[in-house]
Short mmCIF file of C-alpha atoms and ligand atoms in Angstrom, two decimals:
data_model
loop_
_atom_site.label_atom_id
_atom_site.label_comp_id
_atom_site.label_asym_id
_atom_site.label_seq_id
_atom_site.Cartn_x
_atom_site.Cartn_y
_atom_site.Cartn_z
CA MET A 1 47.67 29.90 67.23
CA SER A 2 45.86 33.05 68.23
CA ARG A 3 43.55 35.10 66.11
CA LYS A 4 43.88 38.85 65.80
CA PRO A 5 41.21 40.75 67.79
CA VAL A 6 39.35 43.23 65.56
CA VAL A 7 36.11 45.07 64.97
CA LEU A 8 34.62 44.24 61.59
CA VAL A 9 33.19 47.03 59.43
CA THR A 10 31.21 45.94 56.35
CA GLY A 11 30.37 48.38 53.57
CA ALA A 12 33.59 50.18 54.48
CA ASN A 13 33.71 52.31 51.33
CA GLY A 14 30.27 53.80 51.91
CA GLU A 15 29.54 57.21 53.41
CA VAL A 16 29.08 55.99 56.97
CA GLY A 17 32.05 53.65 56.57
CA HIS A 18 34.37 56.55 55.79
CA GLY A 19 33.32 58.56 58.81
CA LEU A 20 33.21 55.59 61.14
CA ILE A 21 36.58 54.06 60.22
CA ASN A 22 38.33 57.40 60.60
CA ALA A 23 36.69 57.92 63.99
CA LEU A 24 37.58 54.40 65.15
CA ALA A 25 41.16 54.88 63.99
CA ASP A 26 41.38 58.25 65.81
CA GLU A 27 40.19 56.58 68.97
CA ALA A 28 42.82 53.86 68.50
CA ARG A 29 40.96 51.54 70.86
CA TYR A 30 40.14 48.98 68.22
CA GLU A 31 41.91 47.41 65.26
CA VAL A 32 39.60 47.66 62.28
CA LEU A 33 39.04 44.93 59.72
CA ALA A 34 37.32 46.62 56.77
CA LEU A 35 35.28 44.67 54.26
CA ASP A 36 33.77 45.99 51.04
CA LEU A 37 32.71 44.60 47.70
CA ARG A 38 35.39 46.76 46.07
CA GLU A 39 38.99 47.32 47.19
CA VAL A 40 38.84 49.56 50.25
CA ASP A 41 39.79 53.16 49.35
CA PRO A 42 43.56 53.54 49.87
CA GLY A 43 43.16 56.54 52.20
CA LEU A 44 40.83 54.52 54.39
CA ALA A 45 42.84 51.31 54.16
CA LYS A 46 45.79 53.11 55.77
CA ARG A 47 43.69 53.50 58.88
CA CYS A 48 42.73 49.81 59.15
CA ALA A 49 44.58 46.79 60.50
CA ALA A 50 43.46 44.86 57.43
CA THR A 51 41.08 45.19 54.50
CA ILE A 52 39.30 42.61 52.38
CA ALA A 53 37.52 43.02 49.05
CA GLY A 54 34.71 40.50 48.92
CA ASP A 55 31.01 39.76 49.12
CA ILE A 56 29.21 39.43 52.47
CA LEU A 57 27.16 36.67 50.85
CA ASP A 58 30.29 34.56 50.32
CA GLY A 59 30.17 32.02 53.15
CA HIS A 60 33.71 30.83 52.50
CA LEU A 61 35.00 34.35 52.83
CA LEU A 62 33.24 34.78 56.18
CA ASP A 63 34.69 31.44 57.35
CA ARG A 64 38.15 32.60 56.35
CA ILE A 65 37.66 35.83 58.26
CA ALA A 66 36.61 33.84 61.34
CA SER A 67 39.68 31.64 61.05
CA GLU A 68 42.05 34.59 61.09
CA TYR A 69 40.31 37.19 63.23
CA GLU A 70 38.64 37.28 66.61
CA ILE A 71 35.70 39.63 66.11
CA HIS A 72 34.56 41.70 69.09
CA ALA A 73 32.14 44.04 67.36
CA VAL A 74 30.47 44.24 63.98
CA PHE A 75 29.43 47.48 62.32
CA HIS A 76 27.30 46.06 59.55
CA LEU A 77 26.98 48.96 57.13
CA ALA A 78 26.80 47.13 53.79
CA ALA A 79 23.44 47.61 52.06
CA LEU A 80 21.74 48.60 48.83
CA LEU A 81 19.96 51.89 49.53
CA SER A 82 16.33 52.67 48.85
CA THR A 83 16.41 53.96 45.27
CA ARG A 84 18.90 51.42 43.96
CA ALA A 85 17.02 48.58 45.64
CA GLU A 86 13.85 49.36 43.67
CA PHE A 87 15.61 48.43 40.42
CA VAL A 88 16.78 45.04 41.75
CA PRO A 89 14.51 44.15 44.67
CA GLU A 90 15.54 40.50 44.93
CA THR A 91 19.24 41.37 44.88
CA ALA A 92 18.56 44.02 47.52
CA HIS A 93 16.83 41.41 49.64
CA ALA A 94 19.80 39.06 49.26
CA VAL A 95 22.33 41.69 50.27
CA ASN A 96 20.27 43.51 52.88
CA VAL A 97 18.59 40.54 54.57
CA GLU A 98 20.56 37.38 53.81
CA GLY A 99 23.80 39.32 54.19
CA THR A 100 22.69 40.56 57.60
CA LEU A 101 21.65 37.05 58.61
CA LYS A 102 25.09 35.72 57.71
CA LEU A 103 26.78 38.42 59.74
CA LEU A 104 24.51 37.82 62.73
CA LYS A 105 25.45 34.14 62.56
CA LEU A 106 29.13 35.07 62.33
CA ALA A 107 28.74 37.32 65.38
CA MET A 108 26.97 34.52 67.26
CA ASP A 109 29.75 32.04 66.46
CA GLU A 110 32.39 34.58 67.47
CA GLY A 111 30.67 35.29 70.78
CA ARG A 112 30.57 31.58 71.49
CA SER A 113 34.18 31.09 70.53
CA HIS A 114 35.74 33.87 72.61
CA GLY A 115 33.10 33.99 75.30
CA GLN A 116 32.37 37.73 75.24
CA PRO A 117 29.26 39.36 73.81
CA VAL A 118 29.77 40.67 70.29
CA LYS A 119 28.24 44.08 69.76
CA PHE A 120 26.34 44.13 66.52
CA MET A 121 25.78 47.72 65.40
CA PHE A 122 23.19 48.11 62.69
CA PRO A 123 22.27 51.27 60.79
CA SER A 124 18.55 51.15 60.22
CA SER A 125 16.68 54.01 58.61
CA ILE A 126 13.66 56.31 58.48
CA ALA A 127 12.82 54.15 55.45
CA VAL A 128 11.25 51.63 57.87
CA TYR A 129 8.33 54.05 58.09
CA GLY A 130 5.56 54.26 55.56
CA LEU A 131 2.89 56.92 55.86
CA PRO A 132 0.08 56.24 53.39
CA ASP A 133 -0.39 59.83 52.16
CA LEU A 134 0.51 63.46 52.79
CA ALA A 135 -2.50 64.03 55.04
CA ALA A 136 -1.40 61.17 57.30
CA LYS A 137 2.18 62.48 57.24
CA ALA A 138 1.04 65.97 58.27
CA ALA A 139 -1.20 64.57 61.00
CA ALA A 140 1.50 62.21 62.32
CA GLY A 141 4.16 64.89 62.88
CA ALA A 142 7.03 63.32 64.83
CA VAL A 143 6.70 59.53 64.92
CA THR A 144 7.84 57.17 67.67
CA GLU A 145 9.73 53.94 67.03
CA THR A 146 6.57 51.87 66.99
CA GLU A 147 4.23 53.95 64.82
CA TRP A 148 3.71 53.68 61.04
CA THR A 149 6.20 50.87 60.46
CA THR A 150 4.60 49.92 57.14
CA PRO A 151 7.37 50.67 54.62
CA ARG A 152 6.70 50.90 50.88
CA THR A 153 10.27 50.22 49.67
CA MET A 154 12.22 46.95 49.52
CA TYR A 155 15.01 48.67 51.45
CA GLY A 156 12.57 49.76 54.18
CA CYS A 157 11.13 46.24 54.45
CA ASN A 158 14.67 44.83 54.63
CA LYS A 159 15.78 47.22 57.38
CA LEU A 160 12.62 46.69 59.43
CA TYR A 161 12.94 42.90 59.25
CA CYS A 162 16.66 43.00 60.08
CA GLU A 163 15.86 44.98 63.22
CA GLN A 164 13.66 42.04 64.19
CA LEU A 165 16.31 39.49 63.24
CA GLY A 166 18.83 41.32 65.39
CA ARG A 167 16.47 41.23 68.34
CA TYR A 168 15.90 37.54 67.74
CA TYR A 169 19.63 36.72 67.68
CA ALA A 170 20.20 38.81 70.79
CA ASP A 171 17.30 37.56 72.87
CA PHE A 172 15.69 34.41 71.51
CA TYR A 173 18.18 32.50 69.34
CA ARG A 174 17.46 28.75 69.43
CA GLN A 175 15.22 29.35 72.41
CA LEU A 176 14.12 25.72 72.63
CA ALA A 177 17.62 24.27 72.76
CA VAL A 178 18.76 22.94 76.12
CA ASN A 179 21.70 24.84 77.65
CA GLU A 180 21.73 27.54 74.99
CA ALA A 181 23.59 30.46 76.54
CA ARG A 182 22.14 33.94 76.01
CA GLY A 183 23.78 37.22 75.25
CA GLN A 184 26.46 36.32 72.71
CA VAL A 185 25.12 38.93 70.32
CA ASP A 186 24.39 42.40 71.66
CA PHE A 187 22.35 43.89 68.83
CA ARG A 188 21.87 47.68 68.73
CA ALA A 189 20.34 49.69 65.92
CA ILE A 190 19.85 53.33 65.03
CA ARG A 191 17.23 54.49 62.58
CA PHE A 192 19.23 57.16 60.79
CA PRO A 193 17.63 60.14 59.06
CA GLY A 194 19.07 61.35 55.73
CA LEU A 195 22.77 61.95 56.24
CA ILE A 196 24.82 64.84 54.84
CA SER A 197 28.58 64.53 54.55
CA ALA A 198 31.01 67.21 53.42
CA PHE A 199 33.46 64.61 52.12
CA THR A 200 31.40 62.03 50.28
CA VAL A 201 28.25 61.99 48.15
CA PRO A 202 25.71 59.24 48.66
CA SER A 203 24.72 56.87 45.91
CA GLY A 204 21.43 55.12 45.46
CA GLY A 205 19.45 56.71 48.29
CA THR A 206 16.21 58.66 48.14
CA SER A 207 17.21 61.29 50.69
CA ASP A 208 20.11 62.13 48.35
CA TYR A 209 18.49 65.34 47.05
CA VAL A 210 19.83 67.37 49.98
CA PRO A 211 23.50 66.30 49.78
CA GLU A 212 23.35 66.33 45.96
CA MET A 213 21.98 69.90 45.92
CA LEU A 214 24.75 71.09 48.22
CA HIS A 215 27.63 69.35 46.46
CA ALA A 216 26.36 70.51 43.03
CA ALA A 217 26.26 74.13 44.23
CA ALA A 218 29.79 73.86 45.62
CA LYS A 219 31.00 72.49 42.29
CA GLY A 220 29.21 75.27 40.41
CA GLU A 221 26.89 72.79 38.67
CA PRO A 222 23.15 73.25 38.16
CA TYR A 223 20.89 70.87 40.10
CA ALA A 224 17.36 69.68 39.42
CA CYS A 225 15.89 68.51 42.72
CA PHE A 226 13.80 65.33 42.33
CA VAL A 227 11.26 66.25 45.02
CA ARG A 228 8.87 69.21 45.52
CA PRO A 229 10.07 72.22 47.54
CA ASP A 230 7.59 71.47 50.37
CA THR A 231 9.02 67.93 50.95
CA ARG A 232 10.16 67.49 54.53
CA ILE A 233 12.06 64.66 56.26
CA THR A 234 14.75 64.57 58.96
CA PHE A 235 18.46 64.97 58.26
CA MET A 236 21.69 64.95 60.21
CA ALA A 237 25.30 65.99 59.64
CA MET A 238 27.62 63.02 59.26
CA PRO A 239 29.80 63.74 62.33
CA ASP A 240 26.69 63.54 64.53
CA ALA A 241 25.69 60.24 62.92
CA ILE A 242 29.12 58.76 63.64
CA ASP A 243 29.08 60.19 67.15
CA ALA A 244 25.67 58.60 67.76
CA LEU A 245 26.84 55.23 66.49
CA LEU A 246 29.86 55.32 68.81
CA LYS A 247 27.81 56.56 71.77
CA LEU A 248 25.34 53.72 71.37
CA THR A 249 28.22 51.25 70.99
CA ARG A 250 29.73 52.37 74.28
CA ALA A 251 26.49 52.63 76.26
CA PRO A 252 26.22 50.13 79.13
CA ALA A 253 23.67 47.44 78.23
CA GLU A 254 21.64 48.06 81.39
CA LYS A 255 20.93 51.64 80.29
CA LEU A 256 19.27 50.52 77.06
CA SER A 257 15.50 50.27 77.19
CA ARG A 258 15.24 49.14 73.56
CA ARG A 259 17.38 47.70 70.78
CA VAL A 260 16.28 50.09 68.05
CA TYR A 261 16.43 53.88 68.41
CA ASN A 262 15.20 56.82 66.36
CA ILE A 263 17.49 59.81 66.08
CA GLY A 264 17.03 63.16 64.38
CA ALA A 265 18.70 66.56 64.20
CA PHE A 266 16.91 68.97 61.82
CA ASN A 267 14.24 68.75 59.15
CA PRO A 268 14.25 71.51 56.55
CA SER A 269 11.95 71.24 53.55
CA ALA A 270 13.75 70.82 50.24
CA GLY A 271 12.83 74.44 49.42
CA GLU A 272 14.18 75.76 52.72
CA PHE A 273 17.38 73.84 52.16
CA ALA A 274 17.69 75.25 48.63
CA ASP A 275 17.33 78.80 50.05
CA LEU A 276 20.08 78.09 52.55
CA VAL A 277 22.37 76.71 49.84
CA ARG A 278 21.72 79.83 47.72
CA ARG A 279 22.66 82.02 50.68
CA HIS A 280 26.08 80.34 50.87
CA PHE A 281 26.55 79.91 47.11
CA PRO A 282 24.75 82.93 45.61
CA GLY A 283 25.28 81.70 42.05
CA ALA A 284 23.72 78.26 42.73
CA GLU A 285 21.29 77.14 40.04
CA ILE A 286 18.74 74.97 41.81
CA GLY A 287 15.53 73.94 40.12
CA PHE A 288 12.78 71.50 41.04
CA ALA A 289 11.80 68.62 38.74
CA PRO A 290 9.94 66.17 40.96
CA HIS A 291 10.23 62.51 40.02
CA GLU A 292 6.82 61.06 40.73
CA GLN A 293 7.93 57.72 42.21
CA ARG A 294 10.89 58.97 44.21
CA GLN A 295 8.66 61.76 45.51
CA ALA A 296 6.14 59.15 46.67
CA ILE A 297 8.87 57.35 48.61
CA VAL A 298 10.00 60.50 50.42
CA ASP A 299 6.37 61.47 51.04
CA SER A 300 5.94 58.16 52.88
CA TRP A 301 8.78 58.99 55.29
CA PRO A 302 7.93 61.01 58.40
CA ALA A 303 8.57 64.75 58.62
CA ASP A 304 10.07 64.25 62.07
CA VAL A 305 10.90 61.55 64.60
CA VAL A 306 10.62 61.26 68.37
CA ASP A 307 14.13 60.48 69.62
CA ARG A 308 13.51 60.79 73.34
CA ALA A 309 14.66 57.24 74.12
CA ALA A 310 18.05 57.83 72.44
CA ARG A 311 18.49 61.07 74.36
CA GLU A 312 17.51 59.53 77.69
CA ASP A 313 19.20 56.13 77.40
CA TRP A 314 22.55 56.97 75.85
CA GLY A 315 22.78 60.74 75.65
CA HIS A 316 22.08 61.32 71.97
CA GLU A 317 22.58 65.02 71.43
CA PRO A 318 23.47 66.29 67.98
CA ALA A 319 26.13 68.99 68.06
CA TYR A 320 24.95 70.44 64.76
CA ASP A 321 21.63 72.13 64.11
CA LEU A 322 21.15 73.04 60.45
CA GLU A 323 22.71 76.51 60.76
CA ARG A 324 25.80 75.21 62.50
CA ALA A 325 26.08 72.20 60.24
CA MET A 326 26.22 74.56 57.25
CA THR A 327 28.53 77.23 58.61
CA GLU A 328 30.92 75.11 60.67
CA TYR A 329 31.03 71.72 58.97
CA LEU A 330 29.54 71.55 55.47
CA ILE A 331 30.42 74.85 53.77
CA PRO A 332 34.05 75.13 54.93
CA ASN A 333 34.90 71.51 54.11
CA ILE A 334 32.98 71.31 50.85
CA SER A 335 34.41 74.61 49.60
CA LYS A 336 37.91 73.34 50.30
CA ARG A 337 37.16 70.07 48.58
CA TYR A 338 36.06 71.61 45.28
CA ALA A 339 38.36 74.66 45.35
N1 LIG B 401 19.38 57.62 53.05
C1 LIG B 401 18.76 56.37 52.82
C2 LIG B 401 18.11 56.31 51.51
O1 LIG B 401 17.74 57.34 51.01
C3 LIG B 401 17.71 56.13 53.85
O2 LIG B 401 18.25 55.35 54.83
O3 LIG B 401 17.93 55.25 51.00
#
């Protein structure tokens, strides 16, 4: 009886899931097992070796997966994003933290069973940061991985703690046990900025105002932006996010000086982004109606990040600056999509 070797992708139906599964399928190096709470989108399912609709908190389901599949890498994308999590903080904690713990344990068991380290790829977020006010945000400028990690959202707390859990499973798991082998879980995380995809719209995030503004303009719908025009955080085009995730996955372990990396690409203010959208869609109706609490969340996220370690250790280098992202990736694909 042999089990089928796969890489497991949780949260497959999400924005990153779409981009990642297509990229993994193009590469054809791995067979993908896709897991999502809902049936995996048919277009995506075609590109996977197998798909499962189920809950990452369901221990029996994870056991069944382990009985049928030999897991060599986990891309653990399933999470409740920052806005949604604020309505159901305890549920968010269950999914974002306990779910991650269960998957780390699964990865550990898999590493032990087949004897090779299981790469555990974890999308963390700029939401792990929490600047106390706008003056501190302005003074901080670009933040390093270790500064201002005092998040104000449940999602940010969850991501920050899971970074630590990942490090624990990779480096210190059951450290007092005799004969406990090390290195079964190779945990690697990227703190993503807000992501902008031409093909999907996010749901439940707080950086969503940028992708929402763009997709609304392409559809010819008016948009009321929920933050002030001067609001500034980092963003990235989806292909660069997927590319970064794959680059970090492939990087030799000895090149990595840390387990958690910042990455960034560009950081327009909401007003600057609105001007750019109007340039490409001259009829776009974009207004600003700041939502006090969501504004406060975005104000607590840094205007920029230092991503030197990612550039030096594994060659992070976004192909798209904002101009190129718009003209070569977003506008052509979005226009086609809503034509
Ligand atoms: N884009 C995410 C959010 O807004 C941040 O990781 O919640």
